Amino acid sequence: MKQGIRLIIITAMLAVAAAIKAPAQILTTPSFEALTTDSVLRDFSNQPYFGLYKDNYFVFGPSIGPKATKANTNVKFQISIAQRLTHSTLPWGTYLYLFYSQKCFWNVLENSMPMTDLNFNPGIGLTKPLFVKNRYIGKMSLIIEHESNGRDGIESRSWNKVSLAANIFVTPNLMVHGKVWIPIVDGENNRDLLKYAGIFQTGFQVMSNDRRFVGGVVLTKRQGWNFNFNTTVEFAWRIFKGDNQYFFVQYYNGYGESLLAYKEFHSQLRAGICIKPKLFSEY
């Protein structure tokens, strides 16, 4: 089990390293107006099978509100990749993808620098590019996902979900996104997960014309009729025009940030480096 996890981690890190060494992804991204039906479908067919999925980042920072201590000041990093499984389109103009994301919380200031939680999120699903009047406006995905922290006993956490997600460009500089899921909570120690990790999410992302500045907000609705959301606010600034590396700031406020401590409220501000996928970030 541990050897398999190590292999997944090494493979994901190699994919991220390849993205760092391939700044052409940023330089060759066409303007929004140039994203026609033919150009996007050609790009989907010709792009590498293996690439980035969600943001890949490494950030560090303290708790906001409670006094910052060694215990609540930590590193959070995420590795996220996608493998396209089909070369040509499937019915309804879709493509089949294998997704994998991994999120880790690392208390680097404590003795022995323990990694307090490691969350694994594989998935498989169909992605369909969306067009209006021969212009690319975003995409929709139907994904079967699993998420767990790989532990046993009382620290074991896991759940599954069938997710429907969409990313839509309202303007060339504004993208809105939403994701709703049918949850299957099978973990014996996290039956009440939806009260904290949520039942759907929505948000937006704004970008400068040259995609050098990116900011966004993600709201995840927790279960219940109250106005209760987990909130993520992010800001990214591309350090060099020809590179796919961003200075990245992330603020998280709410529950469910990690699986192990999903019942604990966190208000955390972290900053570091981010590597972004092409066009827009997935959530």
Short mmCIF file of C-alpha atoms in Angstrom, two decimals:
data_model
loop_
_atom_site.label_atom_id
_atom_site.label_comp_id
_atom_site.label_asym_id
_atom_site.label_seq_id
_atom_site.Cartn_x
_atom_site.Cartn_y
_atom_site.Cartn_z
CA MET A 1 0.00 0.00 0.00
CA LYS A 2 2.73 2.45 1.00
CA GLN A 3 4.79 1.58 -2.10
CA GLY A 4 1.77 2.26 -4.31
CA ILE A 5 1.20 5.63 -2.65
CA ARG A 6 4.86 6.54 -3.11
CA LEU A 7 4.62 5.64 -6.82
CA ILE A 8 1.56 7.87 -7.27
CA ILE A 9 3.32 10.75 -5.50
CA ILE A 10 6.48 10.39 -7.63
CA THR A 11 4.44 10.24 -10.86
CA ALA A 12 2.46 13.33 -9.92
CA MET A 13 5.61 15.25 -9.00
CA LEU A 14 7.18 14.39 -12.35
CA ALA A 15 4.12 15.77 -14.15
CA VAL A 16 4.34 19.02 -12.20
CA ALA A 17 8.06 19.26 -12.90
CA ALA A 18 7.34 18.88 -16.61
CA ALA A 19 4.80 21.71 -16.40
CA ILE A 20 7.39 23.99 -14.78
CA LYS A 21 9.83 23.32 -17.62
CA ALA A 22 7.21 24.01 -20.30
CA PRO A 23 6.54 27.74 -20.26
CA ALA A 24 5.27 27.55 -23.85
CA GLN A 25 1.87 26.60 -22.39
CA ILE A 26 1.42 30.19 -21.27
CA LEU A 27 2.96 31.82 -24.30
CA THR A 28 0.93 29.85 -26.85
CA THR A 29 -2.44 30.18 -25.14
CA PRO A 30 -4.67 31.88 -27.74
CA SER A 31 -6.77 34.92 -26.99
CA PHE A 32 -10.32 34.32 -25.86
CA GLU A 33 -11.68 35.63 -29.15
CA ALA A 34 -9.56 33.09 -31.08
CA LEU A 35 -11.05 30.10 -29.27
CA THR A 36 -13.37 28.84 -32.00
CA THR A 37 -15.01 25.43 -32.18
CA ASP A 38 -12.39 24.09 -34.60
CA SER A 39 -9.39 25.48 -32.70
CA VAL A 40 -10.56 24.15 -29.33
CA LEU A 41 -11.45 20.69 -30.64
CA ARG A 42 -8.09 20.56 -32.42
CA ASP A 43 -6.38 21.57 -29.18
CA PHE A 44 -8.24 18.88 -27.21
CA SER A 45 -7.16 16.25 -29.75
CA ASN A 46 -3.55 17.40 -30.16
CA GLN A 47 -2.63 18.35 -26.60
CA PRO A 48 -0.50 15.92 -24.56
CA TYR A 49 -2.45 13.09 -22.99
CA PHE A 50 -0.85 13.81 -19.60
CA GLY A 51 -1.15 17.24 -17.99
CA LEU A 52 -2.35 19.42 -15.15
CA TYR A 53 -5.88 19.30 -13.76
CA LYS A 54 -6.36 21.63 -10.78
CA ASP A 55 -3.90 24.20 -9.45
CA ASN A 56 -0.63 22.73 -8.20
CA TYR A 57 0.68 24.78 -5.30
CA PHE A 58 2.94 24.87 -2.23
CA VAL A 59 1.89 27.45 0.38
CA PHE A 60 2.78 28.22 3.99
CA GLY A 61 1.12 30.37 6.63
CA PRO A 62 -0.51 30.86 10.02
CA SER A 63 -3.96 30.68 11.50
CA ILE A 64 -5.94 33.95 11.38
CA GLY A 65 -7.91 34.76 14.54
CA PRO A 66 -6.41 32.37 17.07
CA LYS A 67 -2.85 33.22 18.04
CA ALA A 68 -0.39 31.73 15.57
CA THR A 69 1.51 28.77 17.01
CA LYS A 70 3.74 25.98 15.71
CA ALA A 71 0.68 23.73 15.70
CA ASN A 72 -1.58 25.95 13.57
CA THR A 73 1.09 27.37 11.21
CA ASN A 74 1.69 24.87 8.45
CA VAL A 75 2.37 24.02 4.84
CA LYS A 76 -0.42 23.01 2.50
CA PHE A 77 0.39 21.65 -0.93
CA GLN A 78 -1.63 20.16 -3.75
CA ILE A 79 -0.60 18.05 -6.73
CA SER A 80 -3.23 17.53 -9.43
CA ILE A 81 -2.92 15.81 -12.82
CA ALA A 82 -5.17 14.52 -15.62
CA GLN A 83 -4.73 11.76 -18.18
CA ARG A 84 -6.85 11.86 -21.34
CA LEU A 85 -7.86 8.29 -22.17
CA THR A 86 -9.36 8.86 -25.63
CA HIS A 87 -7.83 10.45 -28.72
CA SER A 88 -11.02 11.08 -30.67
CA THR A 89 -14.29 12.39 -29.32
CA LEU A 90 -16.86 10.08 -27.77
CA PRO A 91 -20.66 10.46 -28.20
CA TRP A 92 -22.01 13.97 -27.50
CA GLY A 93 -18.58 15.47 -28.20
CA THR A 94 -17.01 14.29 -24.95
CA TYR A 95 -13.54 13.11 -23.92
CA LEU A 96 -12.75 10.52 -21.24
CA TYR A 97 -10.26 11.56 -18.55
CA LEU A 98 -8.58 9.99 -15.55
CA PHE A 99 -8.08 12.57 -12.77
CA TYR A 100 -5.91 12.49 -9.68
CA SER A 101 -5.44 15.15 -6.98
CA GLN A 102 -3.52 14.94 -3.75
CA LYS A 103 -3.63 17.46 -0.89
CA CYS A 104 -1.24 17.43 2.05
CA PHE A 105 -0.96 19.33 5.35
CA TRP A 106 2.56 19.51 6.78
CA ASN A 107 3.43 20.94 10.20
CA VAL A 108 6.99 21.96 9.37
CA LEU A 109 7.50 23.98 12.59
CA GLU A 110 6.84 21.09 14.97
CA ASN A 111 9.39 18.50 16.08
CA SER A 112 10.01 15.86 13.38
CA MET A 113 7.94 18.01 10.96
CA PRO A 114 4.94 15.61 10.72
CA MET A 115 2.59 15.48 7.76
CA THR A 116 -0.66 15.59 9.68
CA ASP A 117 -3.01 14.60 6.85
CA LEU A 118 -2.73 13.40 3.26
CA ASN A 119 -5.91 13.33 1.14
CA PHE A 120 -6.13 11.27 -2.06
CA ASN A 121 -8.73 12.17 -4.70
CA PRO A 122 -8.79 9.97 -7.84
CA GLY A 123 -11.61 10.17 -10.37
CA ILE A 124 -12.72 9.26 -13.86
CA GLY A 125 -15.15 11.18 -16.00
CA LEU A 126 -16.33 12.73 -19.25
CA THR A 127 -15.50 16.30 -20.24
CA LYS A 128 -17.38 18.22 -22.93
CA PRO A 129 -16.22 21.57 -24.40
CA LEU A 130 -19.06 24.10 -24.67
CA PHE A 131 -19.58 26.49 -27.59
CA VAL A 132 -21.96 29.32 -28.44
CA LYS A 133 -21.95 30.74 -31.98
CA ASN A 134 -18.69 28.98 -32.78
CA ARG A 135 -16.97 30.46 -29.70
CA TYR A 136 -15.58 28.44 -26.83
CA ILE A 137 -17.31 29.43 -23.57
CA GLY A 138 -16.09 26.71 -21.19
CA LYS A 139 -16.65 23.06 -20.43
CA MET A 140 -18.78 20.63 -18.46
CA SER A 141 -17.62 17.45 -16.70
CA LEU A 142 -19.35 14.42 -15.21
CA ILE A 143 -16.95 12.71 -12.79
CA ILE A 144 -17.03 9.71 -10.46
CA GLU A 145 -14.71 10.59 -7.55
CA HIS A 146 -13.29 8.95 -4.46
CA GLU A 147 -11.57 10.79 -1.61
CA SER A 148 -9.86 9.30 1.43
CA ASN A 149 -6.88 9.85 3.68
CA GLY A 150 -5.42 6.36 3.48
CA ARG A 151 -5.55 5.73 7.22
CA ASP A 152 -7.14 2.96 9.22
CA GLY A 153 -8.89 2.73 12.57
CA ILE A 154 -10.49 5.81 14.10
CA GLU A 155 -8.50 8.17 11.84
CA SER A 156 -9.87 6.68 8.63
CA ARG A 157 -11.92 9.08 6.46
CA SER A 158 -13.46 8.38 3.05
CA TRP A 159 -16.35 9.18 0.75
CA ASN A 160 -17.40 8.91 -2.89
CA LYS A 161 -19.41 11.22 -5.11
CA VAL A 162 -20.78 11.59 -8.61
CA SER A 163 -20.04 15.20 -9.57
CA LEU A 164 -21.38 17.47 -12.29
CA ALA A 165 -19.14 20.51 -12.82
CA ALA A 166 -19.14 23.43 -15.24
CA ASN A 167 -16.79 26.33 -16.00
CA ILE A 168 -18.29 29.16 -18.08
CA PHE A 169 -16.62 32.30 -19.47
CA VAL A 170 -19.05 35.19 -18.98
CA THR A 171 -16.51 37.56 -20.49
CA PRO A 172 -12.86 37.04 -21.55
CA ASN A 173 -11.88 38.21 -18.05
CA LEU A 174 -14.55 36.53 -15.93
CA MET A 175 -15.17 32.82 -15.48
CA VAL A 176 -17.90 31.43 -13.21
CA HIS A 177 -17.95 27.83 -12.06
CA GLY A 178 -20.18 25.46 -10.16
CA LYS A 179 -20.11 21.87 -8.98
CA VAL A 180 -22.84 19.73 -7.46
CA TRP A 181 -22.50 16.12 -6.34
CA ILE A 182 -24.43 13.05 -5.30
CA PRO A 183 -22.51 11.90 -2.21
CA ILE A 184 -21.96 8.34 -1.03
CA VAL A 185 -20.48 8.65 2.45
CA ASP A 186 -19.13 5.21 3.28
CA GLY A 187 -16.53 6.08 5.92
CA GLU A 188 -17.45 4.68 9.33
CA ASN A 189 -15.83 7.63 11.12
CA ASN A 190 -17.19 10.48 8.97
CA ARG A 191 -20.90 9.81 8.54
CA ASP A 192 -21.66 13.50 9.16
CA LEU A 193 -19.11 14.72 6.59
CA LEU A 194 -21.66 16.68 4.53
CA LYS A 195 -22.37 18.97 7.49
CA TYR A 196 -18.80 20.21 7.19
CA ALA A 197 -17.41 19.43 3.71
CA GLY A 198 -20.54 20.56 1.87
CA ILE A 199 -23.06 19.51 -0.75
CA PHE A 200 -22.18 21.84 -3.66
CA GLN A 201 -19.85 24.69 -4.53
CA THR A 202 -19.82 27.78 -6.70
CA GLY A 203 -17.49 30.66 -7.38
CA PHE A 204 -15.80 32.89 -9.91
CA GLN A 205 -12.36 33.71 -11.28
CA VAL A 206 -11.22 37.02 -12.74
CA MET A 207 -8.18 37.40 -15.00
CA SER A 208 -6.23 40.23 -16.58
CA ASN A 209 -6.05 40.35 -20.37
CA ASP A 210 -2.58 38.81 -20.41
CA ARG A 211 -3.53 36.24 -17.71
CA ARG A 212 -0.75 37.52 -15.50
CA PHE A 213 -3.10 38.39 -12.62
CA VAL A 214 -5.73 35.90 -11.46
CA GLY A 215 -8.09 36.13 -8.50
CA GLY A 216 -11.05 34.11 -7.38
CA VAL A 217 -13.51 33.04 -4.72
CA VAL A 218 -14.92 29.55 -4.05
CA LEU A 219 -17.97 29.04 -1.82
CA THR A 220 -18.82 25.52 -0.65
CA LYS A 221 -22.30 25.18 0.86
CA ARG A 222 -22.43 23.04 3.97
CA GLN A 223 -25.46 20.86 4.60
CA GLY A 224 -28.48 22.58 6.13
CA TRP A 225 -30.70 25.57 5.45
CA ASN A 226 -28.43 28.08 7.19
CA PHE A 227 -26.28 30.54 5.27
CA ASN A 228 -23.18 28.46 6.02
CA PHE A 229 -20.32 28.32 3.54
CA ASN A 230 -16.70 27.27 3.51
CA THR A 231 -14.91 30.13 1.76
CA THR A 232 -11.67 30.10 -0.24
CA VAL A 233 -10.18 33.34 -1.59
CA GLU A 234 -7.17 33.16 -3.92
CA PHE A 235 -4.86 35.59 -5.68
CA ALA A 236 -2.10 34.69 -8.15
CA TRP A 237 0.50 36.83 -9.93
CA ARG A 238 2.67 35.31 -12.67
CA ILE A 239 6.25 36.04 -11.65
CA PHE A 240 7.77 36.09 -15.15
CA LYS A 241 5.84 36.58 -18.39
CA GLY A 242 7.27 33.47 -20.01
CA ASP A 243 6.86 31.10 -17.06
CA ASN A 244 3.98 29.06 -15.68
CA GLN A 245 4.81 29.91 -12.05
CA TYR A 246 2.75 32.27 -9.93
CA PHE A 247 3.15 33.93 -6.57
CA PHE A 248 0.08 32.56 -4.84
CA VAL A 249 -1.96 33.64 -1.79
CA GLN A 250 -4.80 31.51 -0.44
CA TYR A 251 -7.19 32.24 2.43
CA TYR A 252 -9.44 29.47 3.75
CA ASN A 253 -12.30 30.04 6.20
CA GLY A 254 -14.56 27.21 7.32
CA TYR A 255 -14.65 23.48 7.96
CA GLY A 256 -13.63 20.46 5.92
CA GLU A 257 -10.27 21.75 4.69
CA SER A 258 -8.74 18.34 5.42
CA LEU A 259 -10.46 15.00 5.90
CA LEU A 260 -8.86 14.10 9.21
CA ALA A 261 -9.89 17.38 10.89
CA TYR A 262 -13.08 17.98 8.89
CA LYS A 263 -15.02 18.97 12.04
CA GLU A 264 -12.49 21.62 13.03
CA PHE A 265 -12.96 25.26 12.00
CA HIS A 266 -9.97 26.79 10.22
CA SER A 267 -9.20 30.36 9.27
CA GLN A 268 -5.84 30.13 7.52
CA LEU A 269 -3.78 32.49 5.36
CA ARG A 270 -0.98 30.95 3.33
CA ALA A 271 1.34 32.15 0.55
CA GLY A 272 3.73 30.43 -1.82
CA ILE A 273 4.08 29.20 -5.40
CA CYS A 274 1.41 27.92 -7.79
CA ILE A 275 1.53 26.20 -11.20
CA LYS A 276 -1.71 26.63 -13.14
CA PRO A 277 -3.37 24.61 -15.91
CA LYS A 278 -4.16 26.14 -19.26
CA LEU A 279 -6.95 28.75 -19.57
CA PHE A 280 -8.49 28.44 -16.08
CA SER A 281 -8.28 26.58 -12.78
CA GLU A 282 -10.49 23.63 -11.88
CA TYR A 283 -12.14 23.25 -8.47
#
